[in-house]
Amino acid sequence: MKAKGYIYAALSAAAYGTNPIFAKPLYNDGMNPDSVLLFRYVLAVAVLALMMSYNGFRRGNLAESFRVSRHNLPQLILLGVLMAFSSLTLFVSYNYIPVGIASTLLFVYPILTALIMTLCFHERLSWLVVACLVIACSGIALLCPMEDGAISLSSDFLIGFLVVMLSGLSYAIYLVGLNKTRLRTIASMPVTLYVLIFGTLLFVVRLMFFAPLTLPEHTISWLNLLALGIFPTVVSLICTAKAIQNIGSTQTALLGALEPVTAVILGVIILGETVSLRDIGGMTLIFLAVTLVVYRKK
């Protein structure tokens, strides 16, 4: 069971790392993050509902495939909003900082998960966690732009940094919530479906009051939206839920290292972004810090 959990966690992280290669072309086509994410979530709900319907018909219990207890609805609503907010803030950060750096900064969520477990569930804050916080902050400092030998924090970098930190915090709370509630015992597909449905409502509200709805103009844009709905959404969330069921949220977070690695590689190959030795050093320190935090559980 544990080996299967590690495989699911790795697949989830790698799938989530494909976010920027599908999102950035949509921005270039004139779409805004809220519109991209609305289509992404709606398409993901449709794909997942079709998969669940097929499984239900095959087993002869269609209604059972979609059933969850009404007692679980408040938890599903909260997790849906957290997941949607994490997606929104990550996608907004792509407008301010390179996708590889954004994805690497997002990867501090395992450290945030450890801090939440300490503050809310009385886990002991060890010296190792404190040391890893220092290492991670050093890595973040290396990722900051430099000018004349000193850190130069442009307004774009500061906005991107703060926004992606909010994304990591939301995702950390989501993982803890998924692990510490009754939802952990429910099949992953229904949980994922309702998380996406309730998450969609956040984008509907924002597009009604705060942002204009922009539509894709080309066939390739629709294909990018469909890919966003399948790989970093349906595949990633189902695999995350299955991984947590098998190995828990902390070990699932460790395999999340594949997410920024995937984003960096695809950003260089497909989006033409550059990565300096300084960036690699910063990413390495963050990966090291996260790995040590997660491995302290062993």
PDB file of C-alpha atoms in Angstrom:
ATOM      1  CA  MET A   1       0.000   0.000   0.000  1.00  0.00           C
ATOM      2  CA  LYS A   2       2.838   2.421   0.818  1.00  0.00           C
ATOM      3  CA  ALA A   3       4.557   1.858  -2.528  1.00  0.00           C
ATOM      4  CA  LYS A   4       1.285   2.650  -4.273  1.00  0.00           C
ATOM      5  CA  GLY A   5       0.956   5.807  -2.164  1.00  0.00           C
ATOM      6  CA  TYR A   6       4.409   7.019  -3.201  1.00  0.00           C
ATOM      7  CA  ILE A   7       3.585   6.423  -6.869  1.00  0.00           C
ATOM      8  CA  TYR A   8       0.346   8.395  -6.541  1.00  0.00           C
ATOM      9  CA  ALA A   9       2.186  11.242  -4.788  1.00  0.00           C
ATOM     10  CA  ALA A  10       4.843  11.394  -7.520  1.00  0.00           C
ATOM     11  CA  LEU A  11       2.224  11.396 -10.277  1.00  0.00           C
ATOM     12  CA  SER A  12       0.262  14.118  -8.491  1.00  0.00           C
ATOM     13  CA  ALA A  13       3.295  16.391  -8.169  1.00  0.00           C
ATOM     14  CA  ALA A  14       4.468  15.886 -11.748  1.00  0.00           C
ATOM     15  CA  ALA A  15       0.957  16.496 -13.104  1.00  0.00           C
ATOM     16  CA  TYR A  16       0.574  19.677 -11.045  1.00  0.00           C
ATOM     17  CA  GLY A  17       3.887  20.921 -12.398  1.00  0.00           C
ATOM     18  CA  THR A  18       2.365  21.168 -15.884  1.00  0.00           C
ATOM     19  CA  ASN A  19       0.183  24.135 -14.790  1.00  0.00           C
ATOM     20  CA  PRO A  20       2.337  26.938 -16.256  1.00  0.00           C
ATOM     21  CA  ILE A  21       2.936  25.411 -19.693  1.00  0.00           C
ATOM     22  CA  PHE A  22      -0.823  25.384 -20.312  1.00  0.00           C
ATOM     23  CA  ALA A  23      -1.662  28.638 -18.473  1.00  0.00           C
ATOM     24  CA  LYS A  24       0.932  31.024 -19.934  1.00  0.00           C
ATOM     25  CA  PRO A  25      -0.205  30.575 -23.574  1.00  0.00           C
ATOM     26  CA  LEU A  26      -3.756  31.357 -22.450  1.00  0.00           C
ATOM     27  CA  TYR A  27      -2.569  34.630 -20.902  1.00  0.00           C
ATOM     28  CA  ASN A  28      -0.859  35.429 -24.190  1.00  0.00           C
ATOM     29  CA  ASP A  29      -4.221  34.805 -25.871  1.00  0.00           C
ATOM     30  CA  GLY A  30      -5.789  37.538 -23.731  1.00  0.00           C
ATOM     31  CA  MET A  31      -7.388  35.486 -20.958  1.00  0.00           C
ATOM     32  CA  ASN A  32      -7.125  36.474 -17.283  1.00  0.00           C
ATOM     33  CA  PRO A  33      -6.392  34.032 -14.401  1.00  0.00           C
ATOM     34  CA  ASP A  34     -10.006  33.934 -13.143  1.00  0.00           C
ATOM     35  CA  SER A  35     -11.375  33.028 -16.574  1.00  0.00           C
ATOM     36  CA  VAL A  36      -8.669  30.410 -17.161  1.00  0.00           C
ATOM     37  CA  LEU A  37      -9.390  28.794 -13.803  1.00  0.00           C
ATOM     38  CA  LEU A  38     -13.169  28.880 -14.273  1.00  0.00           C
ATOM     39  CA  PHE A  39     -12.858  26.948 -17.525  1.00  0.00           C
ATOM     40  CA  ARG A  40     -10.227  24.683 -15.983  1.00  0.00           C
ATOM     41  CA  TYR A  41     -12.439  23.747 -13.040  1.00  0.00           C
ATOM     42  CA  VAL A  42     -15.632  23.376 -15.102  1.00  0.00           C
ATOM     43  CA  LEU A  43     -13.889  21.112 -17.612  1.00  0.00           C
ATOM     44  CA  ALA A  44     -12.315  19.139 -14.768  1.00  0.00           C
ATOM     45  CA  VAL A  45     -15.738  18.652 -13.140  1.00  0.00           C
ATOM     46  CA  ALA A  46     -17.161  17.430 -16.472  1.00  0.00           C
ATOM     47  CA  VAL A  47     -14.284  14.989 -17.064  1.00  0.00           C
ATOM     48  CA  LEU A  48     -14.442  13.660 -13.507  1.00  0.00           C
ATOM     49  CA  ALA A  49     -18.243  13.329 -13.569  1.00  0.00           C
ATOM     50  CA  LEU A  50     -17.998  11.296 -16.787  1.00  0.00           C
ATOM     51  CA  MET A  51     -15.385   9.009 -15.217  1.00  0.00           C
ATOM     52  CA  MET A  52     -17.530   8.504 -12.113  1.00  0.00           C
ATOM     53  CA  SER A  53     -20.652   7.886 -14.220  1.00  0.00           C
ATOM     54  CA  TYR A  54     -18.823   5.232 -16.221  1.00  0.00           C
ATOM     55  CA  ASN A  55     -17.619   3.539 -13.031  1.00  0.00           C
ATOM     56  CA  GLY A  56     -21.102   3.753 -11.530  1.00  0.00           C
ATOM     57  CA  PHE A  57     -22.815   2.227 -14.575  1.00  0.00           C
ATOM     58  CA  ARG A  58     -20.231  -0.537 -14.695  1.00  0.00           C
ATOM     59  CA  ARG A  59     -20.879  -1.418 -11.048  1.00  0.00           C
ATOM     60  CA  GLY A  60     -24.618  -0.860 -11.304  1.00  0.00           C
ATOM     61  CA  ASN A  61     -24.752   1.822  -8.571  1.00  0.00           C
ATOM     62  CA  LEU A  62     -24.572   5.210 -10.304  1.00  0.00           C
ATOM     63  CA  ALA A  63     -26.155   7.178  -7.449  1.00  0.00           C
ATOM     64  CA  GLU A  64     -23.789   5.634  -4.920  1.00  0.00           C
ATOM     65  CA  SER A  65     -20.783   6.859  -6.905  1.00  0.00           C
ATOM     66  CA  PHE A  66     -21.778  10.487  -6.278  1.00  0.00           C
ATOM     67  CA  ARG A  67     -23.148  10.185  -2.746  1.00  0.00           C
ATOM     68  CA  VAL A  68     -21.486  11.897   0.204  1.00  0.00           C
ATOM     69  CA  SER A  69     -22.921  12.513   3.646  1.00  0.00           C
ATOM     70  CA  ARG A  70     -24.471  15.940   4.219  1.00  0.00           C
ATOM     71  CA  HIS A  71     -22.346  16.083   7.374  1.00  0.00           C
ATOM     72  CA  ASN A  72     -19.286  16.301   5.116  1.00  0.00           C
ATOM     73  CA  LEU A  73     -20.557  19.262   3.073  1.00  0.00           C
ATOM     74  CA  PRO A  74     -19.072  22.037   5.288  1.00  0.00           C
ATOM     75  CA  GLN A  75     -15.646  20.380   5.066  1.00  0.00           C
ATOM     76  CA  LEU A  76     -15.966  19.955   1.296  1.00  0.00           C
ATOM     77  CA  ILE A  77     -16.989  23.599   0.866  1.00  0.00           C
ATOM     78  CA  LEU A  78     -14.033  24.805   2.929  1.00  0.00           C
ATOM     79  CA  LEU A  79     -11.551  22.580   1.090  1.00  0.00           C
ATOM     80  CA  GLY A  80     -13.019  23.659  -2.245  1.00  0.00           C
ATOM     81  CA  VAL A  81     -12.486  27.335  -1.434  1.00  0.00           C
ATOM     82  CA  LEU A  82      -8.950  26.647  -0.168  1.00  0.00           C
ATOM     83  CA  MET A  83      -8.023  24.726  -3.307  1.00  0.00           C
ATOM     84  CA  ALA A  84      -9.527  27.377  -5.594  1.00  0.00           C
ATOM     85  CA  PHE A  85      -7.763  30.196  -3.725  1.00  0.00           C
ATOM     86  CA  SER A  86      -4.463  28.324  -3.956  1.00  0.00           C
ATOM     87  CA  SER A  87      -4.954  27.882  -7.700  1.00  0.00           C
ATOM     88  CA  LEU A  88      -5.903  31.523  -8.188  1.00  0.00           C
ATOM     89  CA  THR A  89      -2.956  32.963  -6.300  1.00  0.00           C
ATOM     90  CA  LEU A  90      -0.509  30.618  -8.067  1.00  0.00           C
ATOM     91  CA  PHE A  91      -1.867  31.577 -11.486  1.00  0.00           C
ATOM     92  CA  VAL A  92      -1.741  35.280 -10.615  1.00  0.00           C
ATOM     93  CA  SER A  93       1.923  34.903  -9.596  1.00  0.00           C
ATOM     94  CA  TYR A  94       2.802  33.766 -13.142  1.00  0.00           C
ATOM     95  CA  ASN A  95       2.178  37.371 -14.247  1.00  0.00           C
ATOM     96  CA  TYR A  96       4.904  38.687 -11.923  1.00  0.00           C
ATOM     97  CA  ILE A  97       7.691  36.103 -11.604  1.00  0.00           C
ATOM     98  CA  PRO A  98       9.045  33.248 -13.784  1.00  0.00           C
ATOM     99  CA  VAL A  99       7.025  30.044 -13.503  1.00  0.00           C
ATOM    100  CA  GLY A 100      10.035  28.041 -12.283  1.00  0.00           C
ATOM    101  CA  ILE A 101      10.609  30.414  -9.375  1.00  0.00           C
ATOM    102  CA  ALA A 102       6.879  30.563  -8.602  1.00  0.00           C
ATOM    103  CA  SER A 103       6.646  26.770  -8.517  1.00  0.00           C
ATOM    104  CA  THR A 104       9.740  26.510  -6.323  1.00  0.00           C
ATOM    105  CA  LEU A 105       8.418  29.098  -3.862  1.00  0.00           C
ATOM    106  CA  LEU A 106       5.099  27.220  -3.764  1.00  0.00           C
ATOM    107  CA  PHE A 107       7.066  24.169  -2.658  1.00  0.00           C
ATOM    108  CA  VAL A 108       7.545  25.655   0.811  1.00  0.00           C
ATOM    109  CA  TYR A 109       4.048  24.328   1.573  1.00  0.00           C
ATOM    110  CA  PRO A 110       5.425  21.201   3.333  1.00  0.00           C
ATOM    111  CA  ILE A 111       7.230  23.482   5.795  1.00  0.00           C
ATOM    112  CA  LEU A 112       4.017  25.461   6.256  1.00  0.00           C
ATOM    113  CA  THR A 113       2.217  22.139   6.765  1.00  0.00           C
ATOM    114  CA  ALA A 114       4.672  21.234   9.526  1.00  0.00           C
ATOM    115  CA  LEU A 115       4.124  24.623  11.202  1.00  0.00           C
ATOM    116  CA  ILE A 116       0.344  24.223  11.033  1.00  0.00           C
ATOM    117  CA  MET A 117       0.625  20.760  12.589  1.00  0.00           C
ATOM    118  CA  THR A 118       2.741  22.302  15.354  1.00  0.00           C
ATOM    119  CA  LEU A 119       0.442  25.254  16.038  1.00  0.00           C
ATOM    120  CA  CYS A 120      -2.912  23.506  15.641  1.00  0.00           C
ATOM    121  CA  PHE A 121      -2.275  19.855  16.502  1.00  0.00           C
ATOM    122  CA  HIS A 122       0.445  20.268  19.135  1.00  0.00           C
ATOM    123  CA  GLU A 123       3.235  18.552  17.252  1.00  0.00           C
ATOM    124  CA  ARG A 124       6.605  19.411  18.784  1.00  0.00           C
ATOM    125  CA  LEU A 125       8.515  22.153  16.972  1.00  0.00           C
ATOM    126  CA  SER A 126      11.943  20.549  16.730  1.00  0.00           C
ATOM    127  CA  TRP A 127      15.261  22.240  16.148  1.00  0.00           C
ATOM    128  CA  LEU A 128      15.296  20.586  12.734  1.00  0.00           C
ATOM    129  CA  VAL A 129      12.151  22.426  11.627  1.00  0.00           C
ATOM    130  CA  VAL A 130      13.631  25.732  12.802  1.00  0.00           C
ATOM    131  CA  ALA A 131      16.879  24.973  10.948  1.00  0.00           C
ATOM    132  CA  CYS A 132      14.924  24.107   7.814  1.00  0.00           C
ATOM    133  CA  LEU A 133      13.060  27.401   8.003  1.00  0.00           C
ATOM    134  CA  VAL A 134      16.430  29.181   8.005  1.00  0.00           C
ATOM    135  CA  ILE A 135      17.649  27.070   5.060  1.00  0.00           C
ATOM    136  CA  ALA A 136      14.430  27.721   3.116  1.00  0.00           C
ATOM    137  CA  CYS A 137      14.694  31.481   3.762  1.00  0.00           C
ATOM    138  CA  SER A 138      18.280  31.375   2.492  1.00  0.00           C
ATOM    139  CA  GLY A 139      17.067  29.646  -0.658  1.00  0.00           C
ATOM    140  CA  ILE A 140      14.361  32.270  -1.125  1.00  0.00           C
ATOM    141  CA  ALA A 141      16.992  35.002  -0.753  1.00  0.00           C
ATOM    142  CA  LEU A 142      19.020  33.418  -3.559  1.00  0.00           C
ATOM    143  CA  LEU A 143      15.950  33.456  -5.795  1.00  0.00           C
ATOM    144  CA  CYS A 144      15.541  37.213  -5.267  1.00  0.00           C
ATOM    145  CA  PRO A 145      16.861  39.371  -8.141  1.00  0.00           C
ATOM    146  CA  MET A 146      20.254  41.017  -7.602  1.00  0.00           C
ATOM    147  CA  GLU A 147      21.548  44.441  -8.626  1.00  0.00           C
ATOM    148  CA  ASP A 148      25.099  45.665  -7.959  1.00  0.00           C
ATOM    149  CA  GLY A 149      25.748  42.748  -5.616  1.00  0.00           C
ATOM    150  CA  ALA A 150      22.698  43.428  -3.429  1.00  0.00           C
ATOM    151  CA  ILE A 151      19.183  42.019  -3.375  1.00  0.00           C
ATOM    152  CA  SER A 152      16.886  44.191  -5.481  1.00  0.00           C
ATOM    153  CA  LEU A 153      13.229  43.621  -4.651  1.00  0.00           C
ATOM    154  CA  SER A 154      11.185  45.022  -7.504  1.00  0.00           C
ATOM    155  CA  SER A 155       7.487  45.604  -7.009  1.00  0.00           C
ATOM    156  CA  ASP A 156       6.706  42.753  -9.419  1.00  0.00           C
ATOM    157  CA  PHE A 157       8.872  40.298  -7.507  1.00  0.00           C
ATOM    158  CA  LEU A 158       7.393  41.340  -4.150  1.00  0.00           C
ATOM    159  CA  ILE A 159       3.840  40.957  -5.428  1.00  0.00           C
ATOM    160  CA  GLY A 160       4.624  37.599  -7.026  1.00  0.00           C
ATOM    161  CA  PHE A 161       6.386  36.404  -3.874  1.00  0.00           C
ATOM    162  CA  LEU A 162       3.556  37.372  -1.521  1.00  0.00           C
ATOM    163  CA  VAL A 163       0.894  35.937  -3.816  1.00  0.00           C
ATOM    164  CA  VAL A 164       2.648  32.579  -4.225  1.00  0.00           C
ATOM    165  CA  MET A 165       3.214  32.390  -0.445  1.00  0.00           C
ATOM    166  CA  LEU A 166      -0.553  32.741  -0.009  1.00  0.00           C
ATOM    167  CA  SER A 167      -0.957  29.925  -2.523  1.00  0.00           C
ATOM    168  CA  GLY A 168       1.404  27.675  -0.539  1.00  0.00           C
ATOM    169  CA  LEU A 169      -0.348  28.468   2.741  1.00  0.00           C
ATOM    170  CA  SER A 170      -3.774  27.683   1.276  1.00  0.00           C
ATOM    171  CA  TYR A 171      -2.526  24.396  -0.129  1.00  0.00           C
ATOM    172  CA  ALA A 172      -0.898  23.454   3.187  1.00  0.00           C
ATOM    173  CA  ILE A 173      -4.185  24.046   5.011  1.00  0.00           C
ATOM    174  CA  TYR A 174      -5.966  21.999   2.311  1.00  0.00           C
ATOM    175  CA  LEU A 175      -3.615  19.039   2.831  1.00  0.00           C
ATOM    176  CA  VAL A 176      -3.996  19.172   6.608  1.00  0.00           C
ATOM    177  CA  GLY A 177      -7.775  19.408   6.279  1.00  0.00           C
ATOM    178  CA  LEU A 178      -7.868  16.449   3.922  1.00  0.00           C
ATOM    179  CA  ASN A 179      -5.796  14.400   6.368  1.00  0.00           C
ATOM    180  CA  LYS A 180      -7.408  15.464   9.649  1.00  0.00           C
ATOM    181  CA  THR A 181     -11.109  15.180   8.764  1.00  0.00           C
ATOM    182  CA  ARG A 182     -13.498  12.362   7.914  1.00  0.00           C
ATOM    183  CA  LEU A 183     -12.868  13.087   4.239  1.00  0.00           C
ATOM    184  CA  ARG A 184      -9.738  10.948   4.468  1.00  0.00           C
ATOM    185  CA  THR A 185     -11.955   7.852   4.713  1.00  0.00           C
ATOM    186  CA  ILE A 186     -14.084   8.728   1.657  1.00  0.00           C
ATOM    187  CA  ALA A 187     -13.274   7.583  -1.877  1.00  0.00           C
ATOM    188  CA  SER A 188     -10.985  10.075  -3.612  1.00  0.00           C
ATOM    189  CA  MET A 189     -13.143  10.703  -6.700  1.00  0.00           C
ATOM    190  CA  PRO A 190     -16.265  12.037  -4.899  1.00  0.00           C
ATOM    191  CA  VAL A 191     -14.103  14.186  -2.625  1.00  0.00           C
ATOM    192  CA  THR A 192     -12.250  15.615  -5.616  1.00  0.00           C
ATOM    193  CA  LEU A 193     -15.476  16.232  -7.563  1.00  0.00           C
ATOM    194  CA  TYR A 194     -17.146  18.226  -4.793  1.00  0.00           C
ATOM    195  CA  VAL A 195     -13.955  20.109  -3.949  1.00  0.00           C
ATOM    196  CA  LEU A 196     -13.839  21.234  -7.586  1.00  0.00           C
ATOM    197  CA  ILE A 197     -17.549  22.102  -7.696  1.00  0.00           C
ATOM    198  CA  PHE A 198     -17.377  24.270  -4.580  1.00  0.00           C
ATOM    199  CA  GLY A 199     -14.059  25.734  -5.716  1.00  0.00           C
ATOM    200  CA  THR A 200     -15.672  26.790  -9.002  1.00  0.00           C
ATOM    201  CA  LEU A 201     -18.032  29.052  -7.065  1.00  0.00           C
ATOM    202  CA  LEU A 202     -15.094  31.252  -6.029  1.00  0.00           C
ATOM    203  CA  PHE A 203     -14.306  32.051  -9.659  1.00  0.00           C
ATOM    204  CA  VAL A 204     -17.979  32.592 -10.499  1.00  0.00           C
ATOM    205  CA  VAL A 205     -18.247  35.190  -7.730  1.00  0.00           C
ATOM    206  CA  ARG A 206     -15.006  36.911  -8.729  1.00  0.00           C
ATOM    207  CA  LEU A 207     -16.024  37.061 -12.403  1.00  0.00           C
ATOM    208  CA  MET A 208     -19.400  38.501 -11.420  1.00  0.00           C
ATOM    209  CA  PHE A 209     -17.998  41.313  -9.300  1.00  0.00           C
ATOM    210  CA  PHE A 210     -14.227  41.726  -9.635  1.00  0.00           C
ATOM    211  CA  ALA A 211     -12.908  40.588 -13.033  1.00  0.00           C
ATOM    212  CA  PRO A 212     -14.189  40.424 -16.621  1.00  0.00           C
ATOM    213  CA  LEU A 213     -14.862  37.050 -18.221  1.00  0.00           C
ATOM    214  CA  THR A 214     -12.462  36.500 -21.120  1.00  0.00           C
ATOM    215  CA  LEU A 215     -13.002  33.722 -23.654  1.00  0.00           C
ATOM    216  CA  PRO A 216     -10.459  31.619 -25.572  1.00  0.00           C
ATOM    217  CA  GLU A 217     -10.161  32.718 -29.186  1.00  0.00           C
ATOM    218  CA  HIS A 218      -8.272  29.836 -30.800  1.00  0.00           C
ATOM    219  CA  THR A 219      -8.565  26.056 -30.967  1.00  0.00           C
ATOM    220  CA  ILE A 220      -5.183  25.623 -29.293  1.00  0.00           C
ATOM    221  CA  SER A 221      -6.482  27.667 -26.351  1.00  0.00           C
ATOM    222  CA  TRP A 222      -9.380  25.256 -25.861  1.00  0.00           C
ATOM    223  CA  LEU A 223      -6.915  22.374 -25.960  1.00  0.00           C
ATOM    224  CA  ASN A 224      -4.785  24.102 -23.315  1.00  0.00           C
ATOM    225  CA  LEU A 225      -7.878  24.587 -21.140  1.00  0.00           C
ATOM    226  CA  LEU A 226      -8.817  20.927 -21.528  1.00  0.00           C
ATOM    227  CA  ALA A 227      -5.264  19.898 -20.611  1.00  0.00           C
ATOM    228  CA  LEU A 228      -5.446  22.142 -17.515  1.00  0.00           C
ATOM    229  CA  GLY A 229      -8.682  20.455 -16.530  1.00  0.00           C
ATOM    230  CA  ILE A 230      -7.229  16.950 -16.887  1.00  0.00           C
ATOM    231  CA  PHE A 231      -3.559  16.886 -15.839  1.00  0.00           C
ATOM    232  CA  PRO A 232      -2.922  19.398 -13.026  1.00  0.00           C
ATOM    233  CA  THR A 233      -6.531  19.198 -11.813  1.00  0.00           C
ATOM    234  CA  VAL A 234      -8.276  15.814 -12.126  1.00  0.00           C
ATOM    235  CA  VAL A 235      -5.132  13.659 -12.267  1.00  0.00           C
ATOM    236  CA  SER A 236      -3.273  15.647  -9.614  1.00  0.00           C
ATOM    237  CA  LEU A 237      -6.145  15.912  -7.110  1.00  0.00           C
ATOM    238  CA  ILE A 238      -7.203  12.267  -7.396  1.00  0.00           C
ATOM    239  CA  CYS A 239      -3.611  11.121  -6.990  1.00  0.00           C
ATOM    240  CA  THR A 240      -3.140  13.479  -4.023  1.00  0.00           C
ATOM    241  CA  ALA A 241      -6.210  12.095  -2.264  1.00  0.00           C
ATOM    242  CA  LYS A 242      -5.123   8.497  -2.930  1.00  0.00           C
ATOM    243  CA  ALA A 243      -1.572   9.240  -1.770  1.00  0.00           C
ATOM    244  CA  ILE A 244      -2.794  10.789   1.490  1.00  0.00           C
ATOM    245  CA  GLN A 245      -5.009   7.765   2.123  1.00  0.00           C
ATOM    246  CA  ASN A 246      -1.974   5.479   1.760  1.00  0.00           C
ATOM    247  CA  ILE A 247       0.975   7.435   3.186  1.00  0.00           C
ATOM    248  CA  GLY A 248      -0.453  10.551   4.879  1.00  0.00           C
ATOM    249  CA  SER A 249      -0.091  14.265   4.092  1.00  0.00           C
ATOM    250  CA  THR A 250       3.528  14.637   5.215  1.00  0.00           C
ATOM    251  CA  GLN A 251       5.014  11.955   2.974  1.00  0.00           C
ATOM    252  CA  THR A 252       2.784  13.150   0.139  1.00  0.00           C
ATOM    253  CA  ALA A 253       4.334  16.583   0.583  1.00  0.00           C
ATOM    254  CA  LEU A 254       7.845  15.141   0.178  1.00  0.00           C
ATOM    255  CA  LEU A 255       7.103  13.802  -3.293  1.00  0.00           C
ATOM    256  CA  GLY A 256       5.837  17.291  -4.120  1.00  0.00           C
ATOM    257  CA  ALA A 257       9.478  18.032  -5.026  1.00  0.00           C
ATOM    258  CA  LEU A 258       8.640  16.752  -8.496  1.00  0.00           C
ATOM    259  CA  GLU A 259       6.196  19.649  -9.013  1.00  0.00           C
ATOM    260  CA  PRO A 260       8.725  22.509  -9.173  1.00  0.00           C
ATOM    261  CA  VAL A 261      11.252  20.279 -10.965  1.00  0.00           C
ATOM    262  CA  THR A 262       8.643  19.579 -13.652  1.00  0.00           C
ATOM    263  CA  ALA A 263       7.695  23.265 -13.871  1.00  0.00           C
ATOM    264  CA  VAL A 264      11.314  24.421 -14.148  1.00  0.00           C
ATOM    265  CA  ILE A 265      12.208  21.891 -16.859  1.00  0.00           C
ATOM    266  CA  LEU A 266       9.064  22.582 -18.899  1.00  0.00           C
ATOM    267  CA  GLY A 267       9.480  26.332 -18.393  1.00  0.00           C
ATOM    268  CA  VAL A 268      12.965  26.183 -19.901  1.00  0.00           C
ATOM    269  CA  ILE A 269      12.100  23.780 -22.743  1.00  0.00           C
ATOM    270  CA  ILE A 270       8.654  25.055 -23.753  1.00  0.00           C
ATOM    271  CA  LEU A 271       8.359  28.635 -22.456  1.00  0.00           C
ATOM    272  CA  GLY A 272      11.983  29.610 -23.108  1.00  0.00           C
ATOM    273  CA  GLU A 273      12.680  30.777 -19.554  1.00  0.00           C
ATOM    274  CA  THR A 274      16.244  30.898 -18.246  1.00  0.00           C
ATOM    275  CA  VAL A 275      17.598  29.501 -14.979  1.00  0.00           C
ATOM    276  CA  SER A 276      20.833  30.858 -13.507  1.00  0.00           C
ATOM    277  CA  LEU A 277      23.269  29.067 -11.201  1.00  0.00           C
ATOM    278  CA  ARG A 278      22.017  31.350  -8.424  1.00  0.00           C
ATOM    279  CA  ASP A 279      18.440  30.204  -9.091  1.00  0.00           C
ATOM    280  CA  ILE A 280      19.544  26.564  -9.027  1.00  0.00           C
ATOM    281  CA  GLY A 281      21.298  27.182  -5.699  1.00  0.00           C
ATOM    282  CA  GLY A 282      18.172  28.732  -4.206  1.00  0.00           C
ATOM    283  CA  MET A 283      15.961  25.912  -5.480  1.00  0.00           C
ATOM    284  CA  THR A 284      18.373  23.329  -4.089  1.00  0.00           C
ATOM    285  CA  LEU A 285      18.288  24.907  -0.609  1.00  0.00           C
ATOM    286  CA  ILE A 286      14.489  24.957  -0.620  1.00  0.00           C
ATOM    287  CA  PHE A 287      14.335  21.318  -1.758  1.00  0.00           C
ATOM    288  CA  LEU A 288      16.835  20.390   0.970  1.00  0.00           C
ATOM    289  CA  ALA A 289      14.843  22.184   3.659  1.00  0.00           C
ATOM    290  CA  VAL A 290      11.583  20.563   2.625  1.00  0.00           C
ATOM    291  CA  THR A 291      13.140  17.106   2.366  1.00  0.00           C
ATOM    292  CA  LEU A 292      14.594  17.378   5.883  1.00  0.00           C
ATOM    293  CA  VAL A 293      11.284  18.589   7.301  1.00  0.00           C
ATOM    294  CA  VAL A 294       9.391  15.676   5.803  1.00  0.00           C
ATOM    295  CA  TYR A 295      12.054  13.092   6.657  1.00  0.00           C
ATOM    296  CA  ARG A 296      11.963  14.094  10.319  1.00  0.00           C
ATOM    297  CA  LYS A 297       8.742  12.040  10.455  1.00  0.00           C
ATOM    298  CA  LYS A 298      10.591   8.824   9.672  1.00  0.00           C
TER     299      LYS A 298
END
